[in-house]
Amino acid sequence: MQWSWRKTLYCATGILGKEENLTSEPFTRSCWGRISPLYWRVPILVWALVVMLWSISFFWGPTEKFLLYMTHWGLAFVVLESSFGIFVAIGRKGLTDATFGLPWYVKTYWILYNITIPVAFLITVFYWGILKTSAETVNFAPNPVLDIMLHGVNSAVMLVELVFSAHPSRLMHVMQPLYFAGAYMLFSVIYYFAGGLDPWGNPFIYPVVDWSKPEQTMVVITLTALFLALMHLLTVGIAAARDAIAKRRLAVPAGVYNDAFAP
């Protein structure tokens, strides 16, 4: 049997689980009534693109080292997530995949959504709670306004996406943000052993993730992974509360109720 690109994408997105009973409809609207997601996803995309260009312009080192930092990975994911969210909201019905349930672009958006929101929360807490209080002070943000945009507003815009969306968030999808974090950890390990330096010539990307001190770093990595899982749990909880409030306020079913334990 010939292997097609659709089957390849299905395998790649199979971590979403079986979604035969879930249609694309909840992904194309708000849980708060007849509000188009374009009203918040377009501004989020514009914000992310502006902050991305701003960050590159004010980056404190060589441009080729811009993507060393998880903050910038998270910002790039906001761009991707909002772009696919706009594409989904427009509703390209002709691309529906009847064989595997949800269309490929809806699955892709959902995976990006599941990753980007808890990662944004993690970046905010990790930056202000750990990096800003680290004994090895590094000036990651020469521009204080940009500092807040990257490490505060990022969570705010993703909270808007979470609160206004109508599709579910599920506990079983916790591995998706953890895979993202694992990919970044692997990147940092390879970069370290390849002799990579940060813009100031240090042999690490973040002072608290220094692979010359593997025991200390593994403790930080483990705690960060646990906290990221907690951020996913928080995301699921907010989604469940959102749907419960919307259902009661509208006095009619607002769509797919956020059953966090659905397979």
Tab-separated table of N, CA and C in Angstrom, residues 73-241:
chain	number	residue	atom	x	y	z
A	73	TRP	N	12.054	30.912	21.290
A	73	TRP	CA	11.331	29.750	20.769
A	73	TRP	C	9.839	29.916	21.071
A	74	GLY	N	9.536	30.323	22.294
A	74	GLY	CA	8.136	30.515	22.674
A	74	GLY	C	7.463	31.574	21.835
A	75	LEU	N	8.179	32.664	21.543
A	75	LEU	CA	7.621	33.734	20.713
A	75	LEU	C	7.365	33.225	19.296
A	76	ALA	N	8.290	32.433	18.762
A	76	ALA	CA	8.103	31.857	17.423
A	76	ALA	C	6.873	30.947	17.401
A	77	PHE	N	6.640	30.227	18.486
A	77	PHE	CA	5.463	29.362	18.552
A	77	PHE	C	4.173	30.173	18.642
A	78	VAL	N	4.216	31.337	19.271
A	78	VAL	CA	3.037	32.208	19.276
A	78	VAL	C	2.702	32.621	17.845
A	79	VAL	N	3.728	32.955	17.052
A	79	VAL	CA	3.511	33.311	15.649
A	79	VAL	C	2.874	32.150	14.900
A	80	LEU	N	3.422	30.945	15.068
A	80	LEU	CA	2.891	29.773	14.371
A	80	LEU	C	1.479	29.440	14.834
A	81	GLU	N	1.273	29.455	16.157
A	81	GLU	CA	-0.033	29.095	16.717
A	81	GLU	C	-1.123	30.049	16.253
A	82	SER	N	-0.861	31.340	16.311
A	82	SER	CA	-1.871	32.311	15.890
A	82	SER	C	-2.090	32.266	14.382
A	83	SER	N	-1.045	31.982	13.602
A	83	SER	CA	-1.185	31.874	12.148
A	83	SER	C	-2.090	30.707	11.776
A	84	PHE	N	-1.836	29.543	12.371
A	84	PHE	CA	-2.702	28.396	12.106
A	84	PHE	C	-4.102	28.627	12.667
A	85	GLY	N	-4.195	29.337	13.806
A	85	GLY	CA	-5.507	29.644	14.367
A	85	GLY	C	-6.341	30.502	13.439
A	86	ILE	N	-5.704	31.445	12.767
A	86	ILE	CA	-6.403	32.285	11.788
A	86	ILE	C	-6.843	31.435	10.598
A	87	PHE	N	-5.941	30.563	10.156
A	87	PHE	CA	-6.255	29.678	9.034
A	87	PHE	C	-7.454	28.798	9.364
A	88	VAL	N	-7.491	28.269	10.574
A	88	VAL	CA	-8.603	27.430	11.021
A	88	VAL	C	-9.895	28.247	11.098
A	89	ALA	N	-9.800	29.471	11.618
A	89	ALA	CA	-10.986	30.314	11.775
A	89	ALA	C	-11.593	30.683	10.431
A	90	ILE	N	-10.740	30.848	9.429
A	90	ILE	CA	-11.250	31.163	8.095
A	90	ILE	C	-12.058	29.992	7.549
A	91	GLY	N	-11.649	28.771	7.909
A	91	GLY	CA	-12.460	27.603	7.581
A	91	GLY	C	-12.257	27.079	6.184
A	92	ARG	N	-11.071	26.462	5.965
A	92	ARG	CA	-10.809	25.858	4.666
A	92	ARG	C	-11.464	24.475	4.627
A	93	LYS	N	-12.766	24.440	4.393
A	93	LYS	CA	-13.518	23.186	4.485
A	93	LYS	C	-13.096	22.170	3.427
A	94	GLY	N	-12.548	22.652	2.336
A	94	GLY	CA	-12.156	21.749	1.273
A	94	GLY	C	-11.000	20.843	1.633
A	95	LEU	N	-10.290	21.140	2.721
A	95	LEU	CA	-9.139	20.340	3.101
A	95	LEU	C	-9.461	19.314	4.184
A	96	THR	N	-10.740	19.132	4.498
A	96	THR	CA	-11.128	18.189	5.538
A	96	THR	C	-10.682	16.772	5.179
A	97	ASP	N	-10.107	16.087	6.132
A	97	ASP	CA	-9.640	14.719	5.935
A	97	ASP	C	-10.664	13.777	6.531
A	98	ALA	N	-11.501	13.213	5.688
A	98	ALA	CA	-12.583	12.356	6.172
A	98	ALA	C	-12.053	11.028	6.715
A	99	THR	N	-10.847	10.630	6.294
A	99	THR	CA	-10.302	9.342	6.715
A	99	THR	C	-9.841	9.375	8.161
A	100	PHE	N	-9.178	10.441	8.566
A	100	PHE	CA	-8.557	10.486	9.875
A	100	PHE	C	-9.221	11.484	10.817
A	101	GLY	N	-10.440	11.912	10.534
A	101	GLY	CA	-11.142	12.792	11.453
A	101	GLY	C	-10.867	14.247	11.193
A	102	LEU	N	-10.254	14.928	12.174
A	102	LEU	CA	-9.976	16.349	12.042
A	102	LEU	C	-9.030	16.618	10.873
A	103	PRO	N	-9.219	17.745	10.179
A	103	PRO	CA	-8.289	18.110	9.096
A	103	PRO	C	-6.880	18.298	9.641
A	104	TRP	N	-5.891	18.139	8.768
A	104	TRP	CA	-4.488	18.221	9.192
A	104	TRP	C	-4.157	19.576	9.798
A	105	TYR	N	-4.745	20.657	9.229
A	105	TYR	CA	-4.392	21.986	9.724
A	105	TYR	C	-5.016	22.265	11.081
A	106	VAL	N	-6.170	21.613	11.389
A	106	VAL	CA	-6.779	21.741	12.715
A	106	VAL	C	-5.939	20.982	13.746
A	107	LYS	N	-5.487	19.779	13.372
A	107	LYS	CA	-4.619	19.010	14.271
A	107	LYS	C	-3.330	19.772	14.573
A	108	THR	N	-2.761	20.357	13.518
A	108	THR	CA	-1.518	21.117	13.707
A	108	THR	C	-1.741	22.302	14.635
A	109	TYR	N	-2.848	23.026	14.412
A	109	TYR	CA	-3.173	24.160	15.281
A	109	TYR	C	-3.362	23.699	16.714
A	110	TRP	N	-4.058	22.590	16.916
A	110	TRP	CA	-4.348	22.105	18.267
A	110	TRP	C	-3.052	21.739	18.996
A	111	ILE	N	-2.132	21.091	18.292
A	111	ILE	CA	-0.839	20.753	18.905
A	111	ILE	C	-0.087	22.023	19.288
A	112	LEU	N	-0.050	23.001	18.382
A	112	LEU	CA	0.626	24.275	18.680
A	112	LEU	C	-0.031	24.974	19.870
A	113	TYR	N	-1.351	24.944	19.918
A	113	TYR	CA	-2.120	25.527	21.022
A	113	TYR	C	-1.749	24.848	22.343
A	114	ASN	N	-1.709	23.495	22.324
A	114	ASN	CA	-1.404	22.738	23.536
A	114	ASN	C	0.016	22.998	24.043
A	115	ILE	N	0.916	23.331	23.130
A	115	ILE	CA	2.300	23.614	23.511
A	115	ILE	C	2.480	25.063	23.932
A	116	THR	N	1.955	25.981	23.130
A	116	THR	CA	2.286	27.399	23.282
A	116	THR	C	1.763	28.003	24.580
A	117	ILE	N	0.572	27.632	24.999
A	117	ILE	CA	-0.020	28.258	26.193
A	117	ILE	C	0.747	27.896	27.471
A	118	PRO	N	0.923	26.604	27.807
A	118	PRO	CA	1.692	26.310	29.035
A	118	PRO	C	3.144	26.747	28.958
A	119	VAL	N	3.745	26.715	27.761
A	119	VAL	CA	5.131	27.172	27.624
A	119	VAL	C	5.230	28.673	27.891
A	120	ALA	N	4.240	29.444	27.432
A	120	ALA	CA	4.233	30.884	27.708
A	120	ALA	C	4.163	31.139	29.209
A	121	PHE	N	3.294	30.395	29.904
A	121	PHE	CA	3.203	30.533	31.361
A	121	PHE	C	4.529	30.162	32.024
A	122	LEU	N	5.149	29.077	31.535
A	122	LEU	CA	6.428	28.639	32.092
A	122	LEU	C	7.506	29.698	31.905
A	123	ILE	N	7.581	30.284	30.703
A	123	ILE	CA	8.603	31.294	30.414
A	123	ILE	C	8.464	32.471	31.367
A	124	THR	N	7.243	32.908	31.606
A	124	THR	CA	7.015	34.041	32.502
A	124	THR	C	7.479	33.729	33.920
A	125	VAL	N	7.064	32.581	34.447
A	125	VAL	CA	7.408	32.225	35.818
A	125	VAL	C	8.907	31.914	35.942
A	126	PHE	N	9.462	31.178	34.954
A	126	PHE	CA	10.881	30.821	34.987
A	126	PHE	C	11.753	32.070	34.956
A	127	TYR	N	11.377	33.031	34.120
A	127	TYR	CA	12.199	34.238	33.974
A	127	TYR	C	12.174	35.084	35.242
A	128	TRP	N	10.969	35.427	35.701
A	128	TRP	CA	10.865	36.327	36.851
A	128	TRP	C	11.178	35.625	38.164
A	129	GLY	N	10.920	34.318	38.229
A	129	GLY	CA	11.131	33.600	39.482
A	129	GLY	C	12.509	33.006	39.650
A	130	ILE	N	13.205	32.691	38.528
A	130	ILE	CA	14.502	32.024	38.623
A	130	ILE	C	15.621	32.868	38.031
A	131	LEU	N	15.495	33.243	36.755
A	131	LEU	CA	16.595	33.968	36.107
A	131	LEU	C	16.834	35.336	36.731
A	132	LYS	N	15.755	36.051	37.053
A	132	LYS	CA	15.907	37.389	37.626
A	132	LYS	C	16.449	37.348	39.045
A	133	THR	N	16.315	36.192	39.698
A	133	THR	CA	16.802	36.081	41.078
A	133	THR	C	18.090	35.268	41.163
A	134	SER	N	18.621	34.859	39.997
A	134	SER	CA	19.837	34.051	39.988
A	134	SER	C	21.033	34.868	40.477
A	135	ALA	N	21.939	34.188	41.190
A	135	ALA	CA	23.145	34.861	41.682
A	135	ALA	C	24.049	35.279	40.531
A	136	GLU	N	24.025	34.494	39.447
A	136	GLU	CA	24.815	34.835	38.264
A	136	GLU	C	23.975	35.722	37.361
A	137	THR	N	23.986	36.993	37.630
A	137	THR	CA	23.125	37.923	36.912
A	137	THR	C	23.619	38.123	35.484
A	138	VAL	N	22.702	37.985	34.542
A	138	VAL	CA	22.967	38.215	33.131
A	138	VAL	C	21.884	39.135	32.618
A	139	ASN	N	22.282	40.165	31.901
A	139	ASN	CA	21.305	41.135	31.417
A	139	ASN	C	20.657	40.623	30.137
A	140	PHE	N	19.566	39.856	30.303
A	140	PHE	CA	18.886	39.290	29.154
A	140	PHE	C	17.979	40.295	28.453
A	141	ALA	N	17.711	41.427	29.053
A	141	ALA	CA	16.754	42.368	28.489
A	141	ALA	C	17.235	43.799	28.679
A	142	PRO	N	18.071	44.295	27.762
A	142	PRO	CA	18.533	45.681	27.870
A	142	PRO	C	17.396	46.685	27.774
A	143	ASN	N	16.303	46.309	27.084
A	143	ASN	CA	15.143	47.189	26.943
A	143	ASN	C	14.060	46.739	27.911
A	144	PRO	N	13.734	47.532	28.944
A	144	PRO	CA	12.778	47.080	29.966
A	144	PRO	C	11.366	46.862	29.432
A	145	VAL	N	10.947	47.655	28.440
A	145	VAL	CA	9.606	47.463	27.868
A	145	VAL	C	9.550	46.145	27.101
A	146	LEU	N	10.590	45.878	26.322
A	146	LEU	CA	10.656	44.612	25.588
A	146	LEU	C	10.731	43.439	26.558
A	147	ASP	N	11.400	43.647	27.670
A	147	ASP	CA	11.493	42.624	28.716
A	147	ASP	C	10.098	42.189	29.157
A	148	ILE	N	9.236	43.160	29.404
A	148	ILE	CA	7.865	42.864	29.848
A	148	ILE	C	7.068	42.215	28.722
A	149	MET	N	7.277	42.671	27.493
A	149	MET	CA	6.573	42.086	26.353
A	149	MET	C	6.905	40.605	26.209
A	150	LEU	N	8.186	40.273	26.322
A	150	LEU	CA	8.640	38.901	26.112
A	150	LEU	C	8.314	37.975	27.270
A	151	HIS	N	8.305	38.520	28.492
A	151	HIS	CA	8.206	37.665	29.674
A	151	HIS	C	6.977	37.947	30.534
A	152	GLY	N	6.040	38.731	30.027
A	152	GLY	CA	4.820	39.018	30.767
A	152	GLY	C	3.616	39.056	29.854
A	153	VAL	N	3.683	39.906	28.850
A	153	VAL	CA	2.576	40.029	27.898
A	153	VAL	C	2.396	38.739	27.109
A	154	ASN	N	3.483	37.981	26.928
A	154	ASN	CA	3.373	36.702	26.214
A	154	ASN	C	2.338	35.794	26.873
A	155	SER	N	2.354	35.733	28.202
A	155	SER	CA	1.366	34.920	28.921
A	155	SER	C	-0.027	35.530	28.838
A	156	ALA	N	-0.099	36.854	28.846
A	156	ALA	CA	-1.399	37.534	28.789
A	156	ALA	C	-2.115	37.249	27.464
A	157	VAL	N	-1.380	37.320	26.342
A	157	VAL	CA	-2.024	37.094	25.050
A	157	VAL	C	-2.429	35.623	24.900
A	158	MET	N	-1.642	34.706	25.463
A	158	MET	CA	-2.014	33.303	25.396
A	158	MET	C	-3.187	32.996	26.330
A	159	LEU	N	-3.298	33.752	27.415
A	159	LEU	CA	-4.459	33.598	28.284
A	159	LEU	C	-5.724	34.052	27.558
A	160	VAL	N	-5.614	35.109	26.764
A	160	VAL	CA	-6.745	35.561	25.945
A	160	VAL	C	-7.171	34.451	24.985
A	161	GLU	N	-6.199	33.833	24.312
A	161	GLU	CA	-6.494	32.722	23.401
A	161	GLU	C	-7.205	31.591	24.129
A	162	LEU	N	-6.734	31.273	25.322
A	162	LEU	CA	-7.320	30.189	26.107
A	162	LEU	C	-8.738	30.517	26.554
A	163	VAL	N	-8.946	31.716	27.058
A	163	VAL	CA	-10.239	32.087	27.637
A	163	VAL	C	-11.326	32.247	26.576
A	164	PHE	N	-10.961	32.673	25.370
A	164	PHE	CA	-11.963	32.937	24.347
A	164	PHE	C	-12.195	31.766	23.395
A	165	SER	N	-11.316	30.778	23.381
A	165	SER	CA	-11.483	29.650	22.469
A	165	SER	C	-12.608	28.736	22.943
A	166	ALA	N	-13.037	27.836	22.048
A	166	ALA	CA	-14.138	26.931	22.390
A	166	ALA	C	-13.730	25.467	22.378
A	167	HIS	N	-12.586	25.135	21.789
A	167	HIS	CA	-12.193	23.732	21.711
A	167	HIS	C	-11.593	23.271	23.034
A	168	PRO	N	-11.561	21.969	23.263
A	168	PRO	CA	-11.138	21.453	24.572
A	168	PRO	C	-9.629	21.443	24.777
A	169	SER	N	-9.245	21.387	26.046
A	169	SER	CA	-7.870	21.102	26.469
A	169	SER	C	-7.940	19.831	27.302
A	170	ARG	N	-7.035	18.902	27.063
A	170	ARG	CA	-7.143	17.596	27.693
A	170	ARG	C	-5.860	17.210	28.423
A	171	LEU	N	-6.044	16.519	29.544
A	171	LEU	CA	-4.912	16.117	30.362
A	171	LEU	C	-3.951	15.219	29.600
A	172	MET	N	-4.493	14.357	28.724
A	172	MET	CA	-3.648	13.407	28.008
A	172	MET	C	-2.658	14.085	27.066
A	173	HIS	N	-2.884	15.378	26.776
A	173	HIS	CA	-1.995	16.102	25.869
A	173	HIS	C	-0.803	16.729	26.579
A	174	VAL	N	-0.598	16.380	27.826
A	174	VAL	CA	0.496	16.964	28.605
A	174	VAL	C	1.855	16.661	27.985
A	175	MET	N	1.952	15.547	27.252
A	175	MET	CA	3.242	15.182	26.672
A	175	MET	C	3.671	16.151	25.578
A	176	GLN	N	2.743	16.855	24.971
A	176	GLN	CA	3.110	17.750	23.874
A	176	GLN	C	4.013	18.900	24.340
A	177	PRO	N	3.645	19.666	25.362
A	177	PRO	CA	4.595	20.672	25.860
A	177	PRO	C	5.864	20.056	26.427
A	178	LEU	N	5.763	18.849	26.995
A	178	LEU	CA	6.967	18.192	27.514
A	178	LEU	C	7.898	17.774	26.378
A	179	TYR	N	7.349	17.360	25.243
A	179	TYR	CA	8.186	17.058	24.080
A	179	TYR	C	8.915	18.322	23.606
A	180	PHE	N	8.197	19.442	23.630
A	180	PHE	CA	8.815	20.721	23.255
A	180	PHE	C	9.990	21.032	24.185
A	181	ALA	N	9.751	20.900	25.491
A	181	ALA	CA	10.808	21.166	26.467
A	181	ALA	C	11.972	20.192	26.287
A	182	GLY	N	11.646	18.928	25.977
A	182	GLY	CA	12.696	17.949	25.738
A	182	GLY	C	13.540	18.290	24.520
A	183	ALA	N	12.888	18.798	23.479
A	183	ALA	CA	13.618	19.205	22.276
A	183	ALA	C	14.571	20.351	22.587
A	184	TYR	N	14.102	21.301	23.416
A	184	TYR	CA	14.971	22.424	23.778
A	184	TYR	C	16.134	21.952	24.649
A	185	MET	N	15.854	21.032	25.570
A	185	MET	CA	16.925	20.506	26.422
A	185	MET	C	17.972	19.794	25.571
A	186	LEU	N	17.523	18.975	24.611
A	186	LEU	CA	18.455	18.281	23.729
A	186	LEU	C	19.297	19.274	22.927
A	187	PHE	N	18.646	20.335	22.455
A	187	PHE	CA	19.366	21.380	21.728
A	187	PHE	C	20.452	22.001	22.605
A	188	SER	N	20.114	22.285	23.868
A	188	SER	CA	21.096	22.913	24.767
A	188	SER	C	22.268	21.993	25.053
A	189	VAL	N	22.003	20.678	25.154
A	189	VAL	CA	23.079	19.715	25.381
A	189	VAL	C	24.008	19.666	24.174
A	190	ILE	N	23.425	19.554	22.984
A	190	ILE	CA	24.233	19.498	21.758
A	190	ILE	C	25.040	20.781	21.600
A	191	TYR	N	24.416	21.903	21.893
A	191	TYR	CA	25.105	23.195	21.756
A	191	TYR	C	26.288	23.284	22.708
A	192	TYR	N	26.101	22.778	23.926
A	192	TYR	CA	27.182	22.822	24.914
A	192	TYR	C	28.360	21.947	24.477
A	193	PHE	N	28.077	20.702	24.084
A	193	PHE	CA	29.162	19.787	23.726
A	193	PHE	C	29.793	20.139	22.379
A	194	ALA	N	29.102	20.964	21.597
A	194	ALA	CA	29.692	21.443	20.344
A	194	ALA	C	30.579	22.662	20.577
A	195	GLY	N	30.682	23.086	21.842
A	195	GLY	CA	31.521	24.234	22.176
A	195	GLY	C	30.840	25.573	21.992
A	196	GLY	N	29.512	25.568	21.959
A	196	GLY	CA	28.769	26.814	21.778
A	196	GLY	C	28.860	27.730	22.984
A	197	LEU	N	28.855	29.017	22.728
A	197	LEU	CA	28.914	30.029	23.783
A	197	LEU	C	27.717	30.959	23.675
A	198	ASP	N	27.356	31.585	24.788
A	198	ASP	CA	26.303	32.592	24.721
A	198	ASP	C	26.915	33.901	24.209
A	199	PRO	N	26.112	34.952	23.979
A	199	PRO	CA	26.658	36.197	23.420
A	199	PRO	C	27.748	36.849	24.259
A	200	TRP	N	27.863	36.487	25.542
A	200	TRP	CA	28.897	37.052	26.407
A	200	TRP	C	30.112	36.140	26.546
A	201	GLY	N	30.115	35.023	25.825
A	201	GLY	CA	31.239	34.101	25.877
A	201	GLY	C	31.153	33.052	26.951
A	202	ASN	N	29.990	32.917	27.618
A	202	ASN	CA	29.822	31.892	28.644
A	202	ASN	C	29.500	30.542	27.997
A	203	PRO	N	29.938	29.445	28.605
A	203	PRO	CA	29.692	28.112	28.019
A	203	PRO	C	28.313	27.566	28.371
A	204	PHE	N	27.337	28.411	28.469
A	204	PHE	CA	25.955	27.992	28.742
A	204	PHE	C	25.015	28.992	28.089
A	205	ILE	N	23.743	28.599	27.963
A	205	ILE	CA	22.728	29.509	27.439
A	205	ILE	C	22.082	30.265	28.591
A	206	TYR	N	21.690	29.513	29.619
A	206	TYR	CA	21.174	30.105	30.858
A	206	TYR	C	22.099	29.691	32.002
A	207	PRO	N	22.409	30.596	32.920
A	207	PRO	CA	23.327	30.246	34.019
A	207	PRO	C	22.817	29.119	34.903
A	208	VAL	N	21.491	28.946	34.983
A	208	VAL	CA	20.940	27.871	35.819
A	208	VAL	C	20.848	26.553	35.058
A	209	VAL	N	21.134	26.586	33.751
A	209	VAL	CA	21.166	25.362	32.943
A	209	VAL	C	22.563	25.261	32.341
A	210	ASP	N	23.517	24.929	33.200
A	210	ASP	CA	24.939	24.872	32.844
A	210	ASP	C	25.370	23.407	32.842
A	211	TRP	N	25.597	22.854	31.641
A	211	TRP	CA	25.899	21.424	31.540
A	211	TRP	C	27.299	21.073	32.034
A	212	SER	N	28.114	22.071	32.406
A	212	SER	CA	29.371	21.767	33.094
A	212	SER	C	29.106	21.379	34.543
A	213	LYS	N	27.877	21.620	34.994
A	213	LYS	CA	27.431	21.217	36.331
A	213	LYS	C	26.202	20.331	36.146
A	214	PRO	N	26.374	19.100	35.671
A	214	PRO	CA	25.236	18.258	35.264
A	214	PRO	C	24.247	17.942	36.377
A	215	GLU	N	24.739	17.728	37.609
A	215	GLU	CA	23.812	17.393	38.695
A	215	GLU	C	22.865	18.555	38.969
A	216	GLN	N	23.440	19.754	39.081
A	216	GLN	CA	22.619	20.938	39.331
A	216	GLN	C	21.652	21.177	38.182
A	217	THR	N	22.139	21.001	36.971
A	217	THR	CA	21.307	21.252	35.795
A	217	THR	C	20.160	20.258	35.705
A	218	MET	N	20.416	18.986	36.010
A	218	MET	CA	19.358	17.978	35.937
A	218	MET	C	18.268	18.240	36.975
A	219	VAL	N	18.654	18.780	38.120
A	219	VAL	CA	17.648	19.158	39.121
A	219	VAL	C	16.756	20.258	38.567
A	220	VAL	N	17.373	21.276	37.945
A	220	VAL	CA	16.609	22.376	37.358
A	220	VAL	C	15.713	21.865	36.240
A	221	ILE	N	16.245	20.987	35.380
A	221	ILE	CA	15.471	20.437	34.263
A	221	ILE	C	14.271	19.642	34.771
A	222	THR	N	14.500	18.808	35.789
A	222	THR	CA	13.422	17.986	36.339
A	222	THR	C	12.323	18.859	36.946
A	223	LEU	N	12.728	19.846	37.738
A	223	LEU	CA	11.743	20.734	38.362
A	223	LEU	C	10.999	21.547	37.306
A	224	THR	N	11.704	21.958	36.262
A	224	THR	CA	11.060	22.715	35.184
A	224	THR	C	10.036	21.859	34.457
A	225	ALA	N	10.371	20.578	34.206
A	225	ALA	CA	9.432	19.674	33.542
A	225	ALA	C	8.179	19.471	34.389
A	226	LEU	N	8.372	19.302	35.685
A	226	LEU	CA	7.222	19.147	36.587
A	226	LEU	C	6.365	20.406	36.591
A	227	PHE	N	7.025	21.560	36.591
A	227	PHE	CA	6.273	22.811	36.602
A	227	PHE	C	5.542	23.012	35.276
A	228	LEU	N	6.153	22.598	34.168
A	228	LEU	CA	5.481	22.709	32.879
A	228	LEU	C	4.243	21.823	32.844
A	229	ALA	N	4.351	20.628	33.414
A	229	ALA	CA	3.171	19.760	33.525
A	229	ALA	C	2.097	20.425	34.369
A	230	LEU	N	2.509	21.115	35.422
A	230	LEU	CA	1.560	21.848	36.255
A	230	LEU	C	0.896	22.975	35.467
A	231	MET	N	1.655	23.645	34.596
A	231	MET	CA	1.089	24.705	33.760
A	231	MET	C	0.073	24.138	32.773
A	232	HIS	N	0.323	22.922	32.297
A	232	HIS	CA	-0.665	22.276	31.424
A	232	HIS	C	-1.931	21.957	32.216
A	233	LEU	N	-1.751	21.475	33.438
A	233	LEU	CA	-2.898	21.192	34.298
A	233	LEU	C	-3.693	22.468	34.561
A	234	LEU	N	-2.995	23.588	34.772
A	234	LEU	CA	-3.661	24.873	34.959
A	234	LEU	C	-4.437	25.258	33.708
A	235	THR	N	-3.844	25.031	32.547
A	235	THR	CA	-4.517	25.333	31.278
A	235	THR	C	-5.806	24.535	31.141
A	236	VAL	N	-5.734	23.248	31.455
A	236	VAL	CA	-6.921	22.392	31.389
A	236	VAL	C	-7.984	22.880	32.370
A	237	GLY	N	-7.565	23.268	33.566
A	237	GLY	CA	-8.513	23.758	34.559
A	237	GLY	C	-9.198	25.041	34.135
A	238	ILE	N	-8.437	25.972	33.554
A	238	ILE	CA	-9.025	27.223	33.073
A	238	ILE	C	-10.008	26.941	31.951
A	239	ALA	N	-9.650	26.011	31.049
A	239	ALA	CA	-10.544	25.666	29.941
A	239	ALA	C	-11.851	25.061	30.457
A	240	ALA	N	-11.757	24.202	31.469
A	240	ALA	CA	-12.954	23.594	32.040
A	240	ALA	C	-13.836	24.652	32.704
A	241	ALA	N	-13.210	25.563	33.462
A	241	ALA	CA	-13.972	26.645	34.108
A	241	ALA	C	-14.596	27.562	33.059
